[in-house]
mmCIF file of C-alpha atoms and ligand atoms in Angstrom:
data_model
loop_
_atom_site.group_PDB
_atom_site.id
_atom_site.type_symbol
_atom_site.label_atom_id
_atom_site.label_comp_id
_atom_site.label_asym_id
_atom_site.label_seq_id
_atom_site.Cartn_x
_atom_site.Cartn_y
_atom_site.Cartn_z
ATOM 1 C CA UNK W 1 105.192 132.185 99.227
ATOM 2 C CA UNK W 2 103.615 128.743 99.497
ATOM 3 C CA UNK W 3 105.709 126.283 101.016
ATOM 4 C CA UNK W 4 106.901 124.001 98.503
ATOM 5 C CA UNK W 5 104.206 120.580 98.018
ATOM 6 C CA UNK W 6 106.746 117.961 97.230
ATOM 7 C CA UNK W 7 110.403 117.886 95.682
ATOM 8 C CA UNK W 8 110.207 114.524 93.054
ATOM 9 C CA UNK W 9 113.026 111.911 93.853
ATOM 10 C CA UNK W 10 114.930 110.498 91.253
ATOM 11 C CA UNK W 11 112.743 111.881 88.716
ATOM 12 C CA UNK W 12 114.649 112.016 85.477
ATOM 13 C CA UNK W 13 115.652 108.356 86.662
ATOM 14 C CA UNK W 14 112.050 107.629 87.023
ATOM 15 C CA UNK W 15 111.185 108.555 84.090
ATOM 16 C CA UNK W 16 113.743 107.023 81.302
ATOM 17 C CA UNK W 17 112.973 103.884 83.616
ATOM 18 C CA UNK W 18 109.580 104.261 82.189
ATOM 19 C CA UNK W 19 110.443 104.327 78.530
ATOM 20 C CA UNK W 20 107.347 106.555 77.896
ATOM 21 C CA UNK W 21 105.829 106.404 74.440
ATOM 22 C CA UNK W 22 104.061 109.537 73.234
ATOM 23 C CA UNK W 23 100.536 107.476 72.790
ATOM 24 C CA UNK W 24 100.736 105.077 75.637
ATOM 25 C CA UNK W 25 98.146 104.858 78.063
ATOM 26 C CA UNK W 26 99.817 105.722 81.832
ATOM 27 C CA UNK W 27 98.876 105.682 85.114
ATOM 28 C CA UNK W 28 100.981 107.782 87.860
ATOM 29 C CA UNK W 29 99.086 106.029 91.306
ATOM 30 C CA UNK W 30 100.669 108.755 93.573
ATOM 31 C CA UNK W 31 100.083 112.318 92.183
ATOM 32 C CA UNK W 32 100.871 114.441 95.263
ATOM 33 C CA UNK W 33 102.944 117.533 93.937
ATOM 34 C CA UNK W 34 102.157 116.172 90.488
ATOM 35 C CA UNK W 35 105.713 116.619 89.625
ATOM 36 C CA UNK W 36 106.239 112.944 88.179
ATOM 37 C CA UNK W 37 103.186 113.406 86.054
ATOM 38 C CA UNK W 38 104.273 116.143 84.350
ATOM 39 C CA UNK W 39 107.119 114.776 83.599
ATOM 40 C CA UNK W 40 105.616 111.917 82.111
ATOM 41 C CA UNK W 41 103.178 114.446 80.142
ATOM 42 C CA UNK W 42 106.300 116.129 78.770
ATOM 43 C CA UNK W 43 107.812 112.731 77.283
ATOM 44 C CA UNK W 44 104.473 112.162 75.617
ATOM 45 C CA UNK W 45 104.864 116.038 74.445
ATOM 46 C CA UNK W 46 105.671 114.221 70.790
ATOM 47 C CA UNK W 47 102.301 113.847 70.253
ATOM 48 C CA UNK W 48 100.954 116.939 71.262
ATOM 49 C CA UNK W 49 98.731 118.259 74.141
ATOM 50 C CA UNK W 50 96.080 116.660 71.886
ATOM 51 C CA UNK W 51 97.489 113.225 71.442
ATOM 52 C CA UNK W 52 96.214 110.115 71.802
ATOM 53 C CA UNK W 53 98.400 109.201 74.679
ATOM 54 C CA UNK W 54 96.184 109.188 78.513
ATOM 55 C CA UNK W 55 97.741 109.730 82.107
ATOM 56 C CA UNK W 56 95.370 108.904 84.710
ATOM 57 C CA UNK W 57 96.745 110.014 88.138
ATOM 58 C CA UNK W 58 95.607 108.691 91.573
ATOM 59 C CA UNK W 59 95.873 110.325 94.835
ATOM 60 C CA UNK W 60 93.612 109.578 97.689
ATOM 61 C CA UNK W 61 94.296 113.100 99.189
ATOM 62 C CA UNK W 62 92.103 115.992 97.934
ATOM 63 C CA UNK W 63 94.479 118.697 98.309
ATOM 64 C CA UNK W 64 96.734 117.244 95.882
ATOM 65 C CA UNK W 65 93.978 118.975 93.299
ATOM 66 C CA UNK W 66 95.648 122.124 93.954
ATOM 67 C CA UNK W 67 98.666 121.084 91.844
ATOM 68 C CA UNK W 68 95.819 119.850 88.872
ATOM 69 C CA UNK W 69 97.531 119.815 85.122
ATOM 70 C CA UNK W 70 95.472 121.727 82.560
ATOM 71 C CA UNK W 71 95.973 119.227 79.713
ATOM 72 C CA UNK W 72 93.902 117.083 77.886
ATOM 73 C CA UNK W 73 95.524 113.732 77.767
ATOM 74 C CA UNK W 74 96.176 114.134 81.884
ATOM 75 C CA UNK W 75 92.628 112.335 83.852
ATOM 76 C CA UNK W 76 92.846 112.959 88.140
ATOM 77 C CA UNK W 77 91.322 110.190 90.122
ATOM 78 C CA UNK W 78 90.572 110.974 94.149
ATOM 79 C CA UNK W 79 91.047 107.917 95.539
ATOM 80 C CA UNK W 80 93.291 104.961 97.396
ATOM 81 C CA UNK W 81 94.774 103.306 94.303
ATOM 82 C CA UNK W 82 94.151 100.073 96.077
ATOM 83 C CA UNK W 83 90.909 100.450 93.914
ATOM 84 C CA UNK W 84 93.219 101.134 90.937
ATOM 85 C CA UNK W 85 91.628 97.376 89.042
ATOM 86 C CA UNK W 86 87.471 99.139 89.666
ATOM 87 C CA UNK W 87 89.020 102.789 87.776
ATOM 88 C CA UNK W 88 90.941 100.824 85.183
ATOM 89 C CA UNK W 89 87.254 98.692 84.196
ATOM 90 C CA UNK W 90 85.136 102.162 84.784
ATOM 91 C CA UNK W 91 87.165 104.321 82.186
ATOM 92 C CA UNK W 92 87.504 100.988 79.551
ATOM 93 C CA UNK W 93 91.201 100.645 80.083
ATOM 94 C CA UNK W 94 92.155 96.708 79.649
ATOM 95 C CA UNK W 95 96.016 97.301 79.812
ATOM 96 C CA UNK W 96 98.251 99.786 80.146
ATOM 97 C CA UNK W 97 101.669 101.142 79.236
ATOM 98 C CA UNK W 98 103.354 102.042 82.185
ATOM 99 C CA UNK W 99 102.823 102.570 85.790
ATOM 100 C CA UNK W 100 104.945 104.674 88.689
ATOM 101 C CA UNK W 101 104.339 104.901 92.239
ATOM 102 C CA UNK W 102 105.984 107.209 94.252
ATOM 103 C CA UNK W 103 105.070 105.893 97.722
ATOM 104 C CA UNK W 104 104.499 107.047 101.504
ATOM 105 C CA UNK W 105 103.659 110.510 101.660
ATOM 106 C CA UNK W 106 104.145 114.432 100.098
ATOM 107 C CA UNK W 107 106.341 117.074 101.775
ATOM 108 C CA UNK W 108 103.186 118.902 102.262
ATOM 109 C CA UNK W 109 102.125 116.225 104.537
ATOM 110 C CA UNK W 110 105.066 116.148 106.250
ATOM 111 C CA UNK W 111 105.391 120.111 106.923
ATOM 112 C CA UNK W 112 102.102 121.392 107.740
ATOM 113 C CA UNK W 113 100.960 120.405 111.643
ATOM 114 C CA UNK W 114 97.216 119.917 111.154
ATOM 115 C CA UNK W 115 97.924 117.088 109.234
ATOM 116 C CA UNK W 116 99.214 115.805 112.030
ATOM 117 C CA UNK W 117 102.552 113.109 110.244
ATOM 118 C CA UNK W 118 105.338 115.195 112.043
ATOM 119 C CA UNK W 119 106.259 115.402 115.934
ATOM 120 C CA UNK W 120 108.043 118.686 114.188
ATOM 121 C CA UNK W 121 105.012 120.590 115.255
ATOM 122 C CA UNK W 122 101.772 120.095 117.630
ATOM 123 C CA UNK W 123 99.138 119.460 115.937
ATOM 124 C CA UNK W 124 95.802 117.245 116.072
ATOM 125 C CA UNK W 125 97.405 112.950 115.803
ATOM 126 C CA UNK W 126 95.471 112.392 112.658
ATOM 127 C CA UNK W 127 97.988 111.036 110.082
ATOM 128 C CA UNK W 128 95.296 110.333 107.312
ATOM 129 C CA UNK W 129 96.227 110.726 104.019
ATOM 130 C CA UNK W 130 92.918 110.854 102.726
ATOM 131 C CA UNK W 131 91.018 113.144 105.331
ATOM 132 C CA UNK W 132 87.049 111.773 104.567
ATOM 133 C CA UNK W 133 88.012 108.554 105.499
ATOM 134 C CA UNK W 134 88.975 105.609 108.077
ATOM 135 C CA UNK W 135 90.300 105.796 111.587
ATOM 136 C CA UNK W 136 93.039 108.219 112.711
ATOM 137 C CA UNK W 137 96.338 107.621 114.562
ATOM 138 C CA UNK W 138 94.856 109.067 117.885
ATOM 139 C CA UNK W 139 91.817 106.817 117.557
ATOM 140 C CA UNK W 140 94.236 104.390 117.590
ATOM 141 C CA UNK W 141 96.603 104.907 119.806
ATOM 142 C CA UNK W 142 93.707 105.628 122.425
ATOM 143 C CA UNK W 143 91.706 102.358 121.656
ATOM 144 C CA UNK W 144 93.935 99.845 120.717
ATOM 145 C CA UNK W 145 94.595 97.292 123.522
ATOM 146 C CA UNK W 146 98.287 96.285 124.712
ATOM 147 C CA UNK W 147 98.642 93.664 122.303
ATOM 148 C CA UNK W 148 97.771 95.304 119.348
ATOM 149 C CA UNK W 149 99.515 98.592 120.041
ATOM 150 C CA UNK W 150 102.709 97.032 120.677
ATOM 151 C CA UNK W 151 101.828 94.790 117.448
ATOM 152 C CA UNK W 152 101.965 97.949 115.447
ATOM 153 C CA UNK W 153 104.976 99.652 116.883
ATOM 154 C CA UNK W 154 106.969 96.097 116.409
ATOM 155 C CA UNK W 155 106.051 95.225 113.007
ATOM 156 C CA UNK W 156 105.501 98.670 111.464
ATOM 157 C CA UNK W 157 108.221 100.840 113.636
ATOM 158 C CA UNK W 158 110.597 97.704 113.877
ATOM 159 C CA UNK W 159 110.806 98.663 117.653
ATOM 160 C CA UNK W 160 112.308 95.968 119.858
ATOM 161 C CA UNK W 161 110.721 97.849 122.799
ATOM 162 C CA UNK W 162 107.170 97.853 121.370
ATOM 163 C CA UNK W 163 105.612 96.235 124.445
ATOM 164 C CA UNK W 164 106.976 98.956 126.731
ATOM 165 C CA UNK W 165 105.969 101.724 124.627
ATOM 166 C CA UNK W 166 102.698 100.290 124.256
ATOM 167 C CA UNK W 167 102.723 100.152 127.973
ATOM 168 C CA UNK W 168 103.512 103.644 128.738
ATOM 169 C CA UNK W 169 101.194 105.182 126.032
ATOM 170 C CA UNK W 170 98.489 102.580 127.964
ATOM 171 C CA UNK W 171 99.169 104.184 131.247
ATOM 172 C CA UNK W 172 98.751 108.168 129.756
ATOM 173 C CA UNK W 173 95.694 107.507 127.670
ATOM 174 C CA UNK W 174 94.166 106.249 131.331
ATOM 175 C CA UNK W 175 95.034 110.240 132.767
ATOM 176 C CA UNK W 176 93.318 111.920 129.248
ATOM 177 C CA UNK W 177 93.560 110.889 125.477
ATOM 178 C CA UNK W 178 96.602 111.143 123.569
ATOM 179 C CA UNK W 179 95.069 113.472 120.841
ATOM 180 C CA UNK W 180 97.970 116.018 119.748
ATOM 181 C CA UNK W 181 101.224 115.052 117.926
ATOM 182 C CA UNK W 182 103.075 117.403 121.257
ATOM 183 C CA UNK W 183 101.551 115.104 123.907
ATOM 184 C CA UNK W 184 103.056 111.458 121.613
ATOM 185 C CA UNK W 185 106.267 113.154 121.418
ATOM 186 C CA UNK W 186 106.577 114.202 124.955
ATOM 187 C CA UNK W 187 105.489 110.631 126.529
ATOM 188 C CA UNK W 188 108.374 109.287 124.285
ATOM 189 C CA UNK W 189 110.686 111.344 126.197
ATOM 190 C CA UNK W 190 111.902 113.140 122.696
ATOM 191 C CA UNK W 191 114.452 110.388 121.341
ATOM 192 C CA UNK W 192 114.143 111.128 117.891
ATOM 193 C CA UNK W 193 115.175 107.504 116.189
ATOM 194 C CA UNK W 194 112.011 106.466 118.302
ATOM 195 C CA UNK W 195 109.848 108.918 117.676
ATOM 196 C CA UNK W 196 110.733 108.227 113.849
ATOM 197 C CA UNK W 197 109.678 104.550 114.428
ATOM 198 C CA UNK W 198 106.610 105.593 116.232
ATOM 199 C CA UNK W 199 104.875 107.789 113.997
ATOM 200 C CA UNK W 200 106.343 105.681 110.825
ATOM 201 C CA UNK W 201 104.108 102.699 112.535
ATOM 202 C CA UNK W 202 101.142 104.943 113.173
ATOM 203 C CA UNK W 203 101.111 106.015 109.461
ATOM 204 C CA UNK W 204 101.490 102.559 108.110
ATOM 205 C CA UNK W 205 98.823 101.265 110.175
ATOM 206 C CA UNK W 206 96.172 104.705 110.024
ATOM 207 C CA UNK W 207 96.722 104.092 106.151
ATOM 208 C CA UNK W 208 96.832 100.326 105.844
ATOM 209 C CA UNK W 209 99.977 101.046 103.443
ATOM 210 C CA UNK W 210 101.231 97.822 102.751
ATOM 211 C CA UNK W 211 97.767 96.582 102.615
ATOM 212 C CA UNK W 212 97.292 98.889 99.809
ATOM 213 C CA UNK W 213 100.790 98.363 97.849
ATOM 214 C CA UNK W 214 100.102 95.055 97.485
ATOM 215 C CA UNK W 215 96.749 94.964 96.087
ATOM 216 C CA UNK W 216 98.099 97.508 93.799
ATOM 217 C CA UNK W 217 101.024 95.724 92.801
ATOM 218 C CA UNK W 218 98.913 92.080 91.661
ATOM 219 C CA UNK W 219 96.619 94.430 89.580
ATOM 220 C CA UNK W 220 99.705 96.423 88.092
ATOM 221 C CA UNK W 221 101.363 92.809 87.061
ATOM 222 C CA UNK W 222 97.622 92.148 85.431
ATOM 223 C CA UNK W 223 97.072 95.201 83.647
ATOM 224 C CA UNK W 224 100.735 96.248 82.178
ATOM 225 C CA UNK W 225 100.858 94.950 78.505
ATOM 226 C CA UNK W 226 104.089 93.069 77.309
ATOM 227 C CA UNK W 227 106.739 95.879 76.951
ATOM 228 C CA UNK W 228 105.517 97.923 79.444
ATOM 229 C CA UNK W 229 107.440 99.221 82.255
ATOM 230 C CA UNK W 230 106.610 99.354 86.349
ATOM 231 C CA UNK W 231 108.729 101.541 88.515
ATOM 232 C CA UNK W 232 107.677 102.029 92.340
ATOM 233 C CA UNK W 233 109.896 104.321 94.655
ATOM 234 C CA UNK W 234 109.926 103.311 98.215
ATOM 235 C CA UNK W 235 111.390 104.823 101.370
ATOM 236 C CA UNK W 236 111.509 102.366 103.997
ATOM 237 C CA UNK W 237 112.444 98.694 104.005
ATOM 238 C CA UNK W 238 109.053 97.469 105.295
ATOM 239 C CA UNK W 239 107.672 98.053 101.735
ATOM 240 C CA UNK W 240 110.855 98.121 99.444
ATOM 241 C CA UNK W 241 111.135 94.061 100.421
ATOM 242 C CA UNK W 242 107.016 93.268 99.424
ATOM 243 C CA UNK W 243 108.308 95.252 96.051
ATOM 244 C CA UNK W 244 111.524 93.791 95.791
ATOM 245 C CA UNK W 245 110.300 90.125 96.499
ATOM 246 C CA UNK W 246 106.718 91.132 94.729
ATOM 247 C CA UNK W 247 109.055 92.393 90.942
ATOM 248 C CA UNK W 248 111.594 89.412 91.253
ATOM 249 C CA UNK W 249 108.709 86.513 91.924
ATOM 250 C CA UNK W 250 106.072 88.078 90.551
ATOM 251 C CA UNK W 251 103.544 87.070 93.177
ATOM 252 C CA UNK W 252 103.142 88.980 96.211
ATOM 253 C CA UNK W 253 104.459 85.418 98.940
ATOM 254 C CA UNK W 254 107.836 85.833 96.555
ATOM 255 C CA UNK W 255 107.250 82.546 95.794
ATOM 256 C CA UNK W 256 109.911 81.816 93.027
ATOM 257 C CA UNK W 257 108.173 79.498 90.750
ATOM 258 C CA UNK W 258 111.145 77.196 88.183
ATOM 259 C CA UNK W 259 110.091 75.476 85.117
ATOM 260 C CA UNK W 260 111.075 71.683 84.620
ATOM 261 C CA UNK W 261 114.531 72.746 83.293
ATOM 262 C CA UNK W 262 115.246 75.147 86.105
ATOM 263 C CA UNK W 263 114.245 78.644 84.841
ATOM 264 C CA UNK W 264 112.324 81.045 86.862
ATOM 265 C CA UNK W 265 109.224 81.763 85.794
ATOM 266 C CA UNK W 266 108.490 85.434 86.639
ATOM 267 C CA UNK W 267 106.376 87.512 83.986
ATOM 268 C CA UNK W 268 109.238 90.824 84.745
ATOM 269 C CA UNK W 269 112.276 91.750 83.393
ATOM 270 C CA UNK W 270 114.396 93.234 85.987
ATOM 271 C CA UNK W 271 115.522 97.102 84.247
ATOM 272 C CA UNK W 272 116.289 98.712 87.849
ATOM 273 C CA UNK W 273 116.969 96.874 91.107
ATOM 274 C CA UNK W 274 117.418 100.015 93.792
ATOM 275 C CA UNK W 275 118.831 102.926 92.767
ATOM 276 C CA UNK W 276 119.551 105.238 95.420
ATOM 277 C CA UNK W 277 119.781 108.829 94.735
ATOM 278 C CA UNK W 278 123.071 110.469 94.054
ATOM 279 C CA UNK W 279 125.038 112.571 96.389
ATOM 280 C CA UNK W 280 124.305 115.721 94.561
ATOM 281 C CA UNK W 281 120.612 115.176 94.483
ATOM 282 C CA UNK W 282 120.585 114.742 98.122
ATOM 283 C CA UNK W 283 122.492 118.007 98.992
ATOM 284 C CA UNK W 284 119.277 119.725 96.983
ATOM 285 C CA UNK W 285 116.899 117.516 98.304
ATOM 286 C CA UNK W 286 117.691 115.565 101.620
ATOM 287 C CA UNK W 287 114.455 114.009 101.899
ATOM 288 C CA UNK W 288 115.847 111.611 98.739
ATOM 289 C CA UNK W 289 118.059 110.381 100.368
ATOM 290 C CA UNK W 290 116.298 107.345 101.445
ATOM 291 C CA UNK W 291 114.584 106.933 98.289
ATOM 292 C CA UNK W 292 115.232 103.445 95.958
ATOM 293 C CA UNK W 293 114.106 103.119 92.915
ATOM 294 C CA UNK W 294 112.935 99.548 91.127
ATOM 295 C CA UNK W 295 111.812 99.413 87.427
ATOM 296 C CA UNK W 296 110.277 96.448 86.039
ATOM 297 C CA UNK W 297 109.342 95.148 82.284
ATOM 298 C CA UNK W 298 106.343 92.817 81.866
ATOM 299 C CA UNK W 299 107.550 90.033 79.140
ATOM 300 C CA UNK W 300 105.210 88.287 76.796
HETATM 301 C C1 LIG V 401 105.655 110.814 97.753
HETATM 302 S S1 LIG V 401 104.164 111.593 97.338
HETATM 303 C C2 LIG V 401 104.195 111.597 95.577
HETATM 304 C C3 LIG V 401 104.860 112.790 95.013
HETATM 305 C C4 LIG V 401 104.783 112.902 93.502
HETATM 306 N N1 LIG V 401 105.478 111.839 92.832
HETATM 307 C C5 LIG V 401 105.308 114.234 93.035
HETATM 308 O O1 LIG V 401 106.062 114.267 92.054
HETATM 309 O O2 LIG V 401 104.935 115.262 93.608
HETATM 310 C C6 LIG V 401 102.972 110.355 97.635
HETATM 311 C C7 LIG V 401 101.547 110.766 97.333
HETATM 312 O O3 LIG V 401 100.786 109.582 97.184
HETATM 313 C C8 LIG V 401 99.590 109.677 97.885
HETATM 314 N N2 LIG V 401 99.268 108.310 98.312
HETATM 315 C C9 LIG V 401 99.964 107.528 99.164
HETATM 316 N N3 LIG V 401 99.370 106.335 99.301
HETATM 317 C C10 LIG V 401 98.282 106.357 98.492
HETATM 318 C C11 LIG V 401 97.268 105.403 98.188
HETATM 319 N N4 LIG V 401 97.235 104.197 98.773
HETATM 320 N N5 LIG V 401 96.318 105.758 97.297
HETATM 321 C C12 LIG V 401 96.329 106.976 96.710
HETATM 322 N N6 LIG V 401 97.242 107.926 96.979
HETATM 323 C C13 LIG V 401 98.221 107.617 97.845
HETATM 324 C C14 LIG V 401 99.847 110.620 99.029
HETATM 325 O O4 LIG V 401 98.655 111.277 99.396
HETATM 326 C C15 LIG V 401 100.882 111.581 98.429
HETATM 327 O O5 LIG V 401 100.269 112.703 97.878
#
């Protein structure tokens, strides 16, 4: 049997959060296993396969096509939905219904080594989630200069000991590259919290991730019509705050904005303000358990 592609998190949650109606026009920015999207095709079921309702769904990975939906209404497009504004203009949508994004990465990335995201396995450092493009974790773990190294493991691993790691993987590179996921996890001397932190800062960085949420994010806020709904699941606190600051402000500095009598200005209506998942969900699926869910409304 094929091992499984991804397990959705909080997916019925996800999906009342969304308030789907049956001829909306939807956009699911993180396909993966494509289990949120068909969920959001089944809500829209009222219409039939036929109805006028649309679900485009982004993923920048190519084998997420393996998990296509034969349906009409459901449109796949292969690429980083930083880009998600350019798609919106080419297929004539102005403003949309509803938007999820289920963010990080898929099981499937996760469990299979030549992918490279797990020190579960050896396997080449490559960590991109779209394979055709940009630079990969060994590139930069190999090039990178002190400075920058210990940058990423500080800001994007939240190590206090970035500068020493940066150091040691410094003095290795200088015997032969770091190019497997074995060699990272043996200079790091196997503590797992660190090697967590490690290769959660290499994927952040080989995927410019919160580069990529946020320019998503201002062109969700543009594009959602009054009434319609937002909800993002994160899974580390790195880019649950830009969302959490990003859906209460709604600017991506946080900036709360007042009008002369004191009200915030913000064009969202908070629906969902992290929910975690419950205690049964995580017995059947422990990868959940750091998922938090935020749903939004746009107001008029
Ligand atoms: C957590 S999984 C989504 C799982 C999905 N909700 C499901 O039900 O199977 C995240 C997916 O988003 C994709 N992804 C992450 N960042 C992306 C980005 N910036 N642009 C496009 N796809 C992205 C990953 O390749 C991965 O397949």
């Amino acid at each position: 049997m094929d091992p499984v592609y991804h397990i959705p998190a909080l997916l019925n949650e996800t999906i009342q959060g969304l308030a789907i109606k049956p001829d909306g026009v939807y956009v699911d920015v993180t396909f993966g296993g494509g289990g949120h999207s068909r969920a959001i095709l089944t809500q829209m079921s009222a219409a039939g396969r036929n109805g006028s309702g649309k679900l485009y769904s982004f993923d920048q990975d190519a084998d997420s096509l393996r998990n296509k939906i034969d349906d009409n209404r459901w449109h796949f497009v292969h690429s980083n939905f930083r880009y998600l504004s350019q798609w919106m203009d080419y297929y004539g949508e102005q403003q949309i219904d509803g938007l999820l994004a289920d963010l990080g990465v898929s099981f499937h990335h996760f469990d299979e080594a030549e992918r490279g995201f797990s020190f579960r396995f050896d396997g080449p450092l490559d960590m991109r989630m779209n394979q055709q493009a940009g630079r990969t974790a060994a590139e930069i773990v190999n090039t990178y200069d002190e400075e920058a190294l210990a940058r990423v493991l500080y800001i994007y691993g939240e190590l206090k000991n970035s500068r020493a790691i940066a150091r040691k993987l410094i003095s290795a590179r200088q015997q032969r590259p770091i190019d497997t996921t074995g060699r990272l996890a043996e200079l790091l001397s196997g503590q797992k919290k660190e090697l967590t932190c490690v290769f959660q800062a290499l994927r952040i960085e080989v995927n410019d991730e919160l580069g990529a949420l946020r320019e998503m994010l201002v062109t969700a806020r543009d594009l959602l019509r009054p009434g319609g709904r937002i909800a993002i699941l994160t899974y580390h606190s790195l880019e649950d705050r830009i969302v959490k600051n990003f859906l209460r402000a709604g600017n991506i500095e946080g900036t709360i904005e007042k009008d002369f009598y004191g009200n915030i200005l913000t064009p969202f209506r908070l629906i969902e303000k992290g929910l975690s998942a419950g205690e049964e969900e995580v017995n059947r699926n422990p990868r959940a358990r750091s998922a938090k869910l935020r749903v939004a409304e746009k107001i008029g």
